[in-house]
Amino acid sequence: MSSATMPTAINRTFSIAPMLDWTDRHYRYFARLMSSELLLYTEMVTTGAIIHGKGDYLAYNQEEHPLALQLGGSNPEDLAKCAKLAAERGYDEVNLNVGCPSDRVQNGRFGACLMAEPDLVAQCVAAMNEVVDIPVTVKTRIGIDEQDSYEFLTEFVDKVSAAGCDTFIIHARKAWLQGLSPKENREIPELDYDRVYRLKQDYPQLSISINGGVKTLEECGEHLKQLDGVMVGREAYQNPYLLAQVDQQLCGLDKPVLSRDAVLENMIPYIEKHLVSGGRLNHITRHMTGLYQGEAGSRAWRRYLSENAHKPGAGIAVVHEARASMELK
């Protein structure tokens, strides 16, 4: 393997959850500016989109490393083909989605419904491991529907780990596959952090990260006393400046914390490059509306961007004007 394709070392302490329509390459670039250590995940990409789609579903910015591709699928051959493509493109990890509860995903026989088919998940993991040297990991739930015993979870982990998966990210809620929307599945089933802690105690040889309901770095620190990593979703998106102290507070790095304004200044060249290539301003700024959350004038910042960044021809001046609007009383 040439040095150009050597995967980046992965620190699993803190990661950002794959979120559809949210964790695209623009958001990931923005997040990486605030932390060199966090692990980034793509939105879930289906094997069908990669194999049959017309667009390039594997595009990313080199600055995003370490970066994991999350795949949706249940055909071992297709997953292996996509994992191989991901490794060739330089991704640092391939993750299999066994947690998404949406009807569309179930109809494609992947996501959380796969928890009921641990033998198939094991085959998928084994097929991917055969063709790549990068880690193959699984993101799952603690259970589905009435199948939510600890024994159900451990049977799944036993079979999938035997196939070569040594890293699990566990969303500490079960998924209701019938009757709840994906949004409700992120909020209604009760969180059971203790079950994830118990899993780590019973499987000390595995890397276990937790996901679900985590809002502060202090909470991350509490989870990290018992687990290998914490994955944060909505809070990392809606309050992105949370990421600016991950390296210092959770990873022990001694380096200055970037100010919000410094983060914004560092985004300007990236935004300008996107605009020059024909991209639209709001493709990027939609991910940045939460940068000043909690600060005086943050509402003015959000409003100015949401009202102006989508307009035809909107340029970098809109970003500067949005920042200036915060100072107006």
mmCIF file with all atom_site columns, N, CA and C in Angstrom, residues 242-311:
data_model
loop_
_atom_site.group_PDB
_atom_site.id
_atom_site.type_symbol
_atom_site.label_atom_id
_atom_site.label_alt_id
_atom_site.label_comp_id
_atom_site.label_asym_id
_atom_site.label_entity_id
_atom_site.label_seq_id
_atom_site.pdbx_PDB_ins_code
_atom_site.Cartn_x
_atom_site.Cartn_y
_atom_site.Cartn_z
_atom_site.occupancy
_atom_site.B_iso_or_equiv
_atom_site.pdbx_formal_charge
_atom_site.auth_seq_id
_atom_site.auth_comp_id
_atom_site.auth_asym_id
_atom_site.auth_atom_id
_atom_site.pdbx_PDB_model_num
ATOM 1   N N  . LEU A 1 242 ? -19.624 23.256 19.748 1.00 0.00 ? 242 LEU A N  1
ATOM 2   C CA . LEU A 1 242 ? -19.307 22.207 20.725 1.00 0.00 ? 242 LEU A CA 1
ATOM 3   C C  . LEU A 1 242 ? -18.003 21.491 20.348 1.00 0.00 ? 242 LEU A C  1
ATOM 4   N N  . LEU A 1 243 ? -17.756 21.381 19.042 1.00 0.00 ? 243 LEU A N  1
ATOM 5   C CA . LEU A 1 243 ? -16.609 20.619 18.547 1.00 0.00 ? 243 LEU A CA 1
ATOM 6   C C  . LEU A 1 243 ? -15.274 21.299 18.807 1.00 0.00 ? 243 LEU A C  1
ATOM 7   N N  . ALA A 1 244 ? -15.310 22.612 19.077 1.00 0.00 ? 244 ALA A N  1
ATOM 8   C CA . ALA A 1 244 ? -14.071 23.381 19.183 1.00 0.00 ? 244 ALA A CA 1
ATOM 9   C C  . ALA A 1 244 ? -13.227 23.005 20.395 1.00 0.00 ? 244 ALA A C  1
ATOM 10  N N  . GLN A 1 245 ? -13.804 22.289 21.365 1.00 0.00 ? 245 GLN A N  1
ATOM 11  C CA . GLN A 1 245 ? -13.024 21.899 22.536 1.00 0.00 ? 245 GLN A CA 1
ATOM 12  C C  . GLN A 1 245 ? -12.895 20.380 22.703 1.00 0.00 ? 245 GLN A C  1
ATOM 13  N N  . VAL A 1 246 ? -13.297 19.639 21.671 1.00 0.00 ? 246 VAL A N  1
ATOM 14  C CA . VAL A 1 246 ? -13.170 18.176 21.734 1.00 0.00 ? 246 VAL A CA 1
ATOM 15  C C  . VAL A 1 246 ? -11.716 17.755 21.937 1.00 0.00 ? 246 VAL A C  1
ATOM 16  N N  . ASP A 1 247 ? -10.803 18.346 21.151 1.00 0.00 ? 247 ASP A N  1
ATOM 17  C CA . ASP A 1 247 ? -9.400  17.922 21.207 1.00 0.00 ? 247 ASP A CA 1
ATOM 18  C C  . ASP A 1 247 ? -8.799  18.187 22.584 1.00 0.00 ? 247 ASP A C  1
ATOM 19  N N  . GLN A 1 248 ? -9.177  19.317 23.167 1.00 0.00 ? 248 GLN A N  1
ATOM 20  C CA . GLN A 1 248 ? -8.608  19.690 24.462 1.00 0.00 ? 248 GLN A CA 1
ATOM 21  C C  . GLN A 1 248 ? -9.276  18.927 25.615 1.00 0.00 ? 248 GLN A C  1
ATOM 22  N N  . GLN A 1 249 ? -10.603 18.920 25.637 1.00 0.00 ? 249 GLN A N  1
ATOM 23  C CA . GLN A 1 249 ? -11.321 18.352 26.788 1.00 0.00 ? 249 GLN A CA 1
ATOM 24  C C  . GLN A 1 249 ? -11.357 16.829 26.790 1.00 0.00 ? 249 GLN A C  1
ATOM 25  N N  . LEU A 1 250 ? -11.470 16.229 25.606 1.00 0.00 ? 250 LEU A N  1
ATOM 26  C CA . LEU A 1 250 ? -11.642 14.777 25.559 1.00 0.00 ? 250 LEU A CA 1
ATOM 27  C C  . LEU A 1 250 ? -10.389 14.029 25.101 1.00 0.00 ? 250 LEU A C  1
ATOM 28  N N  . CYS A 1 251 ? -9.577  14.679 24.277 1.00 0.00 ? 251 CYS A N  1
ATOM 29  C CA . CYS A 1 251 ? -8.422  13.984 23.698 1.00 0.00 ? 251 CYS A CA 1
ATOM 30  C C  . CYS A 1 251 ? -7.087  14.421 24.314 1.00 0.00 ? 251 CYS A C  1
ATOM 31  N N  . GLY A 1 252 ? -7.138  15.385 25.244 1.00 0.00 ? 252 GLY A N  1
ATOM 32  C CA . GLY A 1 252 ? -5.940  15.762 25.989 1.00 0.00 ? 252 GLY A CA 1
ATOM 33  C C  . GLY A 1 252 ? -4.896  16.533 25.210 1.00 0.00 ? 252 GLY A C  1
ATOM 34  N N  . LEU A 1 253 ? -5.291  17.144 24.097 1.00 0.00 ? 253 LEU A N  1
ATOM 35  C CA . LEU A 1 253 ? -4.314  17.912 23.321 1.00 0.00 ? 253 LEU A CA 1
ATOM 36  C C  . LEU A 1 253 ? -4.141  19.309 23.909 1.00 0.00 ? 253 LEU A C  1
ATOM 37  N N  . ASP A 1 254 ? -2.917  19.759 23.924 1.00 0.00 ? 254 ASP A N  1
ATOM 38  C CA . ASP A 1 254 ? -2.607  21.096 24.443 1.00 0.00 ? 254 ASP A CA 1
ATOM 39  C C  . ASP A 1 254 ? -2.476  22.040 23.264 1.00 0.00 ? 254 ASP A C  1
ATOM 40  N N  . LYS A 1 255 ? -3.583  22.673 22.900 1.00 0.00 ? 255 LYS A N  1
ATOM 41  C CA . LYS A 1 255 ? -3.558  23.622 21.787 1.00 0.00 ? 255 LYS A CA 1
ATOM 42  C C  . LYS A 1 255 ? -4.669  24.634 22.005 1.00 0.00 ? 255 LYS A C  1
ATOM 43  N N  . PRO A 1 256 ? -4.547  25.818 21.403 1.00 0.00 ? 256 PRO A N  1
ATOM 44  C CA . PRO A 1 256 ? -5.557  26.842 21.643 1.00 0.00 ? 256 PRO A CA 1
ATOM 45  C C  . PRO A 1 256 ? -6.918  26.457 21.057 1.00 0.00 ? 256 PRO A C  1
ATOM 46  N N  . VAL A 1 257 ? -7.964  26.941 21.699 1.00 0.00 ? 257 VAL A N  1
ATOM 47  C CA . VAL A 1 257 ? -9.325  26.740 21.199 1.00 0.00 ? 257 VAL A CA 1
ATOM 48  C C  . VAL A 1 257 ? -9.634  27.851 20.207 1.00 0.00 ? 257 VAL A C  1
ATOM 49  N N  . LEU A 1 258 ? -10.059 27.484 19.001 1.00 0.00 ? 258 LEU A N  1
ATOM 50  C CA . LEU A 1 258 ? -10.413 28.483 18.000 1.00 0.00 ? 258 LEU A CA 1
ATOM 51  C C  . LEU A 1 258 ? -11.660 29.239 18.431 1.00 0.00 ? 258 LEU A C  1
ATOM 52  N N  . SER A 1 259 ? -11.664 30.542 18.218 1.00 0.00 ? 259 SER A N  1
ATOM 53  C CA . SER A 1 259 ? -12.883 31.320 18.468 1.00 0.00 ? 259 SER A CA 1
ATOM 54  C C  . SER A 1 259 ? -13.885 31.048 17.343 1.00 0.00 ? 259 SER A C  1
ATOM 55  N N  . ARG A 1 260 ? -15.138 31.395 17.595 1.00 0.00 ? 260 ARG A N  1
ATOM 56  C CA . ARG A 1 260 ? -16.150 31.249 16.546 1.00 0.00 ? 260 ARG A CA 1
ATOM 57  C C  . ARG A 1 260 ? -15.779 32.057 15.312 1.00 0.00 ? 260 ARG A C  1
ATOM 58  N N  . ASP A 1 261 ? -15.294 33.267 15.528 1.00 0.00 ? 261 ASP A N  1
ATOM 59  C CA . ASP A 1 261 ? -14.920 34.115 14.388 1.00 0.00 ? 261 ASP A CA 1
ATOM 60  C C  . ASP A 1 261 ? -13.743 33.522 13.613 1.00 0.00 ? 261 ASP A C  1
ATOM 61  N N  . ALA A 1 262 ? -12.828 32.872 14.328 1.00 0.00 ? 262 ALA A N  1
ATOM 62  C CA . ALA A 1 262 ? -11.696 32.233 13.644 1.00 0.00 ? 262 ALA A CA 1
ATOM 63  C C  . ALA A 1 262 ? -12.178 31.060 12.785 1.00 0.00 ? 262 ALA A C  1
ATOM 64  N N  . VAL A 1 263 ? -13.147 30.311 13.306 1.00 0.00 ? 263 VAL A N  1
ATOM 65  C CA . VAL A 1 263 ? -13.734 29.210 12.525 1.00 0.00 ? 263 VAL A CA 1
ATOM 66  C C  . VAL A 1 263 ? -14.363 29.769 11.253 1.00 0.00 ? 263 VAL A C  1
ATOM 67  N N  . LEU A 1 264 ? -15.111 30.855 11.407 1.00 0.00 ? 264 LEU A N  1
ATOM 68  C CA . LEU A 1 264 ? -15.753 31.480 10.245 1.00 0.00 ? 264 LEU A CA 1
ATOM 69  C C  . LEU A 1 264 ? -14.707 31.942 9.231  1.00 0.00 ? 264 LEU A C  1
ATOM 70  N N  . GLU A 1 265 ? -13.652 32.611 9.702  1.00 0.00 ? 265 GLU A N  1
ATOM 71  C CA . GLU A 1 265 ? -12.601 33.090 8.794  1.00 0.00 ? 265 GLU A CA 1
ATOM 72  C C  . GLU A 1 265 ? -11.957 31.926 8.049  1.00 0.00 ? 265 GLU A C  1
ATOM 73  N N  . ASN A 1 266 ? -11.773 30.812 8.735  1.00 0.00 ? 266 ASN A N  1
ATOM 74  C CA . ASN A 1 266 ? -11.150 29.648 8.109  1.00 0.00 ? 266 ASN A CA 1
ATOM 75  C C  . ASN A 1 266 ? -12.063 28.982 7.079  1.00 0.00 ? 266 ASN A C  1
ATOM 76  N N  . MET A 1 267 ? -13.363 29.227 7.180  1.00 0.00 ? 267 MET A N  1
ATOM 77  C CA . MET A 1 267 ? -14.300 28.684 6.191  1.00 0.00 ? 267 MET A CA 1
ATOM 78  C C  . MET A 1 267 ? -14.358 29.519 4.915  1.00 0.00 ? 267 MET A C  1
ATOM 79  N N  . ILE A 1 268 ? -13.972 30.786 5.008  1.00 0.00 ? 268 ILE A N  1
ATOM 80  C CA . ILE A 1 268 ? -14.146 31.698 3.868  1.00 0.00 ? 268 ILE A CA 1
ATOM 81  C C  . ILE A 1 268 ? -13.467 31.183 2.589  1.00 0.00 ? 268 ILE A C  1
ATOM 82  N N  . PRO A 1 269 ? -12.173 30.766 2.630  1.00 0.00 ? 269 PRO A N  1
ATOM 83  C CA . PRO A 1 269 ? -11.546 30.280 1.388  1.00 0.00 ? 269 PRO A CA 1
ATOM 84  C C  . PRO A 1 269 ? -12.273 29.067 0.802  1.00 0.00 ? 269 PRO A C  1
ATOM 85  N N  . TYR A 1 270 ? -12.771 28.191 1.682  1.00 0.00 ? 270 TYR A N  1
ATOM 86  C CA . TYR A 1 270 ? -13.494 27.004 1.210  1.00 0.00 ? 270 TYR A CA 1
ATOM 87  C C  . TYR A 1 270 ? -14.785 27.409 0.500  1.00 0.00 ? 270 TYR A C  1
ATOM 88  N N  . ILE A 1 271 ? -15.490 28.367 1.103  1.00 0.00 ? 271 ILE A N  1
ATOM 89  C CA . ILE A 1 271 ? -16.742 28.844 0.503  1.00 0.00 ? 271 ILE A CA 1
ATOM 90  C C  . ILE A 1 271 ? -16.452 29.500 -0.851 1.00 0.00 ? 271 ILE A C  1
ATOM 91  N N  . GLU A 1 272 ? -15.398 30.330 -0.898 1.00 0.00 ? 272 GLU A N  1
ATOM 92  C CA . GLU A 1 272 ? -15.061 31.017 -2.155 1.00 0.00 ? 272 GLU A CA 1
ATOM 93  C C  . GLU A 1 272 ? -14.724 30.019 -3.263 1.00 0.00 ? 272 GLU A C  1
ATOM 94  N N  . LYS A 1 273 ? -14.000 28.987 -2.904 1.00 0.00 ? 273 LYS A N  1
ATOM 95  C CA . LYS A 1 273 ? -13.638 27.952 -3.890 1.00 0.00 ? 273 LYS A CA 1
ATOM 96  C C  . LYS A 1 273 ? -14.898 27.256 -4.422 1.00 0.00 ? 273 LYS A C  1
ATOM 97  N N  . HIS A 1 274 ? -15.841 26.982 -3.522 1.00 0.00 ? 274 HIS A N  1
ATOM 98  C CA . HIS A 1 274 ? -17.100 26.349 -3.904 1.00 0.00 ? 274 HIS A CA 1
ATOM 99  C C  . HIS A 1 274 ? -17.886 27.249 -4.860 1.00 0.00 ? 274 HIS A C  1
ATOM 100 N N  . LEU A 1 275 ? -17.915 28.541 -4.559 1.00 0.00 ? 275 LEU A N  1
ATOM 101 C CA . LEU A 1 275 ? -18.652 29.479 -5.405 1.00 0.00 ? 275 LEU A CA 1
ATOM 102 C C  . LEU A 1 275 ? -18.017 29.593 -6.794 1.00 0.00 ? 275 LEU A C  1
ATOM 103 N N  . VAL A 1 276 ? -16.689 29.639 -6.825 1.00 0.00 ? 276 VAL A N  1
ATOM 104 C CA . VAL A 1 276 ? -15.977 29.735 -8.102 1.00 0.00 ? 276 VAL A CA 1
ATOM 105 C C  . VAL A 1 276 ? -16.259 28.517 -8.981 1.00 0.00 ? 276 VAL A C  1
ATOM 106 N N  . SER A 1 277 ? -16.435 27.366 -8.343 1.00 0.00 ? 277 SER A N  1
ATOM 107 C CA . SER A 1 277 ? -16.685 26.139 -9.113 1.00 0.00 ? 277 SER A CA 1
ATOM 108 C C  . SER A 1 277 ? -18.157 26.001 -9.522 1.00 0.00 ? 277 SER A C  1
ATOM 109 N N  . GLY A 1 278 ? -18.953 27.028 -9.201 1.00 0.00 ? 278 GLY A N  1
ATOM 110 C CA . GLY A 1 278 ? -20.352 27.007 -9.628 1.00 0.00 ? 278 GLY A CA 1
ATOM 111 C C  . GLY A 1 278 ? -21.329 26.565 -8.549 1.00 0.00 ? 278 GLY A C  1
ATOM 112 N N  . GLY A 1 279 ? -20.828 26.326 -7.349 1.00 0.00 ? 279 GLY A N  1
ATOM 113 C CA . GLY A 1 279 ? -21.707 25.903 -6.263 1.00 0.00 ? 279 GLY A CA 1
ATOM 114 C C  . GLY A 1 279 ? -22.503 27.068 -5.694 1.00 0.00 ? 279 GLY A C  1
ATOM 115 N N  . ARG A 1 280 ? -23.547 26.739 -4.958 1.00 0.00 ? 280 ARG A N  1
ATOM 116 C CA . ARG A 1 280 ? -24.392 27.768 -4.362 1.00 0.00 ? 280 ARG A CA 1
ATOM 117 C C  . ARG A 1 280 ? -23.988 28.000 -2.909 1.00 0.00 ? 280 ARG A C  1
ATOM 118 N N  . LEU A 1 281 ? -24.137 29.246 -2.472 1.00 0.00 ? 281 LEU A N  1
ATOM 119 C CA . LEU A 1 281 ? -23.714 29.624 -1.125 1.00 0.00 ? 281 LEU A CA 1
ATOM 120 C C  . LEU A 1 281 ? -24.432 28.819 -0.038 1.00 0.00 ? 281 LEU A C  1
ATOM 121 N N  . ASN A 1 282 ? -25.741 28.644 -0.200 1.00 0.00 ? 282 ASN A N  1
ATOM 122 C CA . ASN A 1 282 ? -26.492 27.990 0.888  1.00 0.00 ? 282 ASN A CA 1
ATOM 123 C C  . ASN A 1 282 ? -26.187 26.506 1.020  1.00 0.00 ? 282 ASN A C  1
ATOM 124 N N  . HIS A 1 283 ? -25.530 25.909 0.022  1.00 0.00 ? 283 HIS A N  1
ATOM 125 C CA . HIS A 1 283 ? -25.102 24.511 0.165  1.00 0.00 ? 283 HIS A CA 1
ATOM 126 C C  . HIS A 1 283 ? -24.175 24.365 1.373  1.00 0.00 ? 283 HIS A C  1
ATOM 127 N N  . ILE A 1 284 ? -23.417 25.429 1.657  1.00 0.00 ? 284 ILE A N  1
ATOM 128 C CA . ILE A 1 284 ? -22.476 25.410 2.775  1.00 0.00 ? 284 ILE A CA 1
ATOM 129 C C  . ILE A 1 284 ? -23.030 26.118 3.999  1.00 0.00 ? 284 ILE A C  1
ATOM 130 N N  . THR A 1 285 ? -23.593 27.310 3.793  1.00 0.00 ? 285 THR A N  1
ATOM 131 C CA . THR A 1 285 ? -24.010 28.098 4.963  1.00 0.00 ? 285 THR A CA 1
ATOM 132 C C  . THR A 1 285 ? -25.162 27.468 5.734  1.00 0.00 ? 285 THR A C  1
ATOM 133 N N  . ARG A 1 286 ? -25.939 26.593 5.113  1.00 0.00 ? 286 ARG A N  1
ATOM 134 C CA . ARG A 1 286 ? -27.026 25.939 5.848  1.00 0.00 ? 286 ARG A CA 1
ATOM 135 C C  . ARG A 1 286 ? -26.481 25.113 7.021  1.00 0.00 ? 286 ARG A C  1
ATOM 136 N N  . HIS A 1 287 ? -25.223 24.694 6.903  1.00 0.00 ? 287 HIS A N  1
ATOM 137 C CA . HIS A 1 287 ? -24.603 23.913 7.984  1.00 0.00 ? 287 HIS A CA 1
ATOM 138 C C  . HIS A 1 287 ? -24.001 24.809 9.070  1.00 0.00 ? 287 HIS A C  1
ATOM 139 N N  . MET A 1 288 ? -23.949 26.108 8.808  1.00 0.00 ? 288 MET A N  1
ATOM 140 C CA . MET A 1 288 ? -23.221 27.012 9.709  1.00 0.00 ? 288 MET A CA 1
ATOM 141 C C  . MET A 1 288 ? -24.131 27.906 10.545 1.00 0.00 ? 288 MET A C  1
ATOM 142 N N  . THR A 1 289 ? -25.451 27.720 10.423 1.00 0.00 ? 289 THR A N  1
ATOM 143 C CA . THR A 1 289 ? -26.366 28.637 11.108 1.00 0.00 ? 289 THR A CA 1
ATOM 144 C C  . THR A 1 289 ? -26.263 28.526 12.629 1.00 0.00 ? 289 THR A C  1
ATOM 145 N N  . GLY A 1 290 ? -25.786 27.391 13.131 1.00 0.00 ? 290 GLY A N  1
ATOM 146 C CA . GLY A 1 290 ? -25.675 27.226 14.583 1.00 0.00 ? 290 GLY A CA 1
ATOM 147 C C  . GLY A 1 290 ? -24.338 27.648 15.170 1.00 0.00 ? 290 GLY A C  1
ATOM 148 N N  . LEU A 1 291 ? -23.438 28.201 14.340 1.00 0.00 ? 291 LEU A N  1
ATOM 149 C CA . LEU A 1 291 ? -22.083 28.518 14.810 1.00 0.00 ? 291 LEU A CA 1
ATOM 150 C C  . LEU A 1 291 ? -22.088 29.456 16.014 1.00 0.00 ? 291 LEU A C  1
ATOM 151 N N  . TYR A 1 292 ? -22.994 30.420 16.016 1.00 0.00 ? 292 TYR A N  1
ATOM 152 C CA . TYR A 1 292 ? -23.006 31.415 17.101 1.00 0.00 ? 292 TYR A CA 1
ATOM 153 C C  . TYR A 1 292 ? -24.095 31.135 18.142 1.00 0.00 ? 292 TYR A C  1
ATOM 154 N N  . GLN A 1 293 ? -24.593 29.890 18.158 1.00 0.00 ? 293 GLN A N  1
ATOM 155 C CA . GLN A 1 293 ? -25.656 29.555 19.111 1.00 0.00 ? 293 GLN A CA 1
ATOM 156 C C  . GLN A 1 293 ? -25.244 29.936 20.539 1.00 0.00 ? 293 GLN A C  1
ATOM 157 N N  . GLY A 1 294 ? -26.161 30.620 21.225 1.00 0.00 ? 294 GLY A N  1
ATOM 158 C CA . GLY A 1 294 ? -25.885 31.019 22.605 1.00 0.00 ? 294 GLY A CA 1
ATOM 159 C C  . GLY A 1 294 ? -25.195 32.361 22.735 1.00 0.00 ? 294 GLY A C  1
ATOM 160 N N  . GLU A 1 295 ? -24.745 32.925 21.609 1.00 0.00 ? 295 GLU A N  1
ATOM 161 C CA . GLU A 1 295 ? -24.069 34.221 21.624 1.00 0.00 ? 295 GLU A CA 1
ATOM 162 C C  . GLU A 1 295 ? -25.070 35.342 21.349 1.00 0.00 ? 295 GLU A C  1
ATOM 163 N N  . ALA A 1 296 ? -24.757 36.543 21.831 1.00 0.00 ? 296 ALA A N  1
ATOM 164 C CA . ALA A 1 296 ? -25.583 37.708 21.512 1.00 0.00 ? 296 ALA A CA 1
ATOM 165 C C  . ALA A 1 296 ? -25.604 37.911 19.999 1.00 0.00 ? 296 ALA A C  1
ATOM 166 N N  . GLY A 1 297 ? -26.785 38.074 19.437 1.00 0.00 ? 297 GLY A N  1
ATOM 167 C CA . GLY A 1 297 ? -26.900 38.299 17.998 1.00 0.00 ? 297 GLY A CA 1
ATOM 168 C C  . GLY A 1 297 ? -27.004 37.032 17.171 1.00 0.00 ? 297 GLY A C  1
ATOM 169 N N  . SER A 1 298 ? -27.027 35.877 17.819 1.00 0.00 ? 298 SER A N  1
ATOM 170 C CA . SER A 1 298 ? -27.041 34.622 17.046 1.00 0.00 ? 298 SER A CA 1
ATOM 171 C C  . SER A 1 298 ? -28.297 34.497 16.191 1.00 0.00 ? 298 SER A C  1
ATOM 172 N N  . ARG A 1 299 ? -29.401 35.040 16.694 1.00 0.00 ? 299 ARG A N  1
ATOM 173 C CA . ARG A 1 299 ? -30.644 34.964 15.919 1.00 0.00 ? 299 ARG A CA 1
ATOM 174 C C  . ARG A 1 299 ? -30.529 35.781 14.636 1.00 0.00 ? 299 ARG A C  1
ATOM 175 N N  . ALA A 1 300 ? -29.880 36.954 14.727 1.00 0.00 ? 300 ALA A N  1
ATOM 176 C CA . ALA A 1 300 ? -29.687 37.797 13.536 1.00 0.00 ? 300 ALA A CA 1
ATOM 177 C C  . ALA A 1 300 ? -28.820 37.074 12.500 1.00 0.00 ? 300 ALA A C  1
ATOM 178 N N  . TRP A 1 301 ? -27.786 36.402 12.970 1.00 0.00 ? 301 TRP A N  1
ATOM 179 C CA . TRP A 1 301 ? -26.902 35.609 12.089 1.00 0.00 ? 301 TRP A CA 1
ATOM 180 C C  . TRP A 1 301 ? -27.705 34.543 11.345 1.00 0.00 ? 301 TRP A C  1
ATOM 181 N N  . ARG A 1 302 ? -28.486 33.777 12.098 1.00 0.00 ? 302 ARG A N  1
ATOM 182 C CA . ARG A 1 302 ? -29.283 32.700 11.498 1.00 0.00 ? 302 ARG A CA 1
ATOM 183 C C  . ARG A 1 302 ? -30.277 33.264 10.480 1.00 0.00 ? 302 ARG A C  1
ATOM 184 N N  . ARG A 1 303 ? -30.963 34.330 10.892 1.00 0.00 ? 303 ARG A N  1
ATOM 185 C CA . ARG A 1 303 ? -32.011 34.890 10.036 1.00 0.00 ? 303 ARG A CA 1
ATOM 186 C C  . ARG A 1 303 ? -31.413 35.437 8.738  1.00 0.00 ? 303 ARG A C  1
ATOM 187 N N  . TYR A 1 304 ? -30.297 36.163 8.855  1.00 0.00 ? 304 TYR A N  1
ATOM 188 C CA . TYR A 1 304 ? -29.712 36.776 7.659  1.00 0.00 ? 304 TYR A CA 1
ATOM 189 C C  . TYR A 1 304 ? -29.283 35.685 6.662  1.00 0.00 ? 304 TYR A C  1
ATOM 190 N N  . LEU A 1 305 ? -28.654 34.639 7.169  1.00 0.00 ? 305 LEU A N  1
ATOM 191 C CA . LEU A 1 305 ? -28.231 33.559 6.272  1.00 0.00 ? 305 LEU A CA 1
ATOM 192 C C  . LEU A 1 305 ? -29.432 32.863 5.643  1.00 0.00 ? 305 LEU A C  1
ATOM 193 N N  . SER A 1 306 ? -30.451 32.552 6.463  1.00 0.00 ? 306 SER A N  1
ATOM 194 C CA . SER A 1 306 ? -31.585 31.794 5.925  1.00 0.00 ? 306 SER A CA 1
ATOM 195 C C  . SER A 1 306 ? -32.388 32.617 4.922  1.00 0.00 ? 306 SER A C  1
ATOM 196 N N  . GLU A 1 307 ? -32.371 33.947 5.073  1.00 0.00 ? 307 GLU A N  1
ATOM 197 C CA . GLU A 1 307 ? -33.143 34.793 4.160  1.00 0.00 ? 307 GLU A CA 1
ATOM 198 C C  . GLU A 1 307 ? -32.373 35.165 2.895  1.00 0.00 ? 307 GLU A C  1
ATOM 199 N N  . ASN A 1 308 ? -31.047 35.085 2.929  1.00 0.00 ? 308 ASN A N  1
ATOM 200 C CA . ASN A 1 308 ? -30.259 35.616 1.808  1.00 0.00 ? 308 ASN A CA 1
ATOM 201 C C  . ASN A 1 308 ? -29.337 34.627 1.105  1.00 0.00 ? 308 ASN A C  1
ATOM 202 N N  . ALA A 1 309 ? -28.872 33.584 1.798  1.00 0.00 ? 309 ALA A N  1
ATOM 203 C CA . ALA A 1 309 ? -27.846 32.714 1.201  1.00 0.00 ? 309 ALA A CA 1
ATOM 204 C C  . ALA A 1 309 ? -28.377 31.884 0.038  1.00 0.00 ? 309 ALA A C  1
ATOM 205 N N  . HIS A 1 310 ? -29.705 31.677 -0.006 1.00 0.00 ? 310 HIS A N  1
ATOM 206 C CA . HIS A 1 310 ? -30.261 30.837 -1.068 1.00 0.00 ? 310 HIS A CA 1
ATOM 207 C C  . HIS A 1 310 ? -30.543 31.608 -2.361 1.00 0.00 ? 310 HIS A C  1
ATOM 208 N N  . LYS A 1 311 ? -30.430 32.937 -2.303 1.00 0.00 ? 311 LYS A N  1
ATOM 209 C CA . LYS A 1 311 ? -30.794 33.749 -3.465 1.00 0.00 ? 311 LYS A CA 1
ATOM 210 C C  . LYS A 1 311 ? -29.803 33.525 -4.619 1.00 0.00 ? 311 LYS A C  1
#
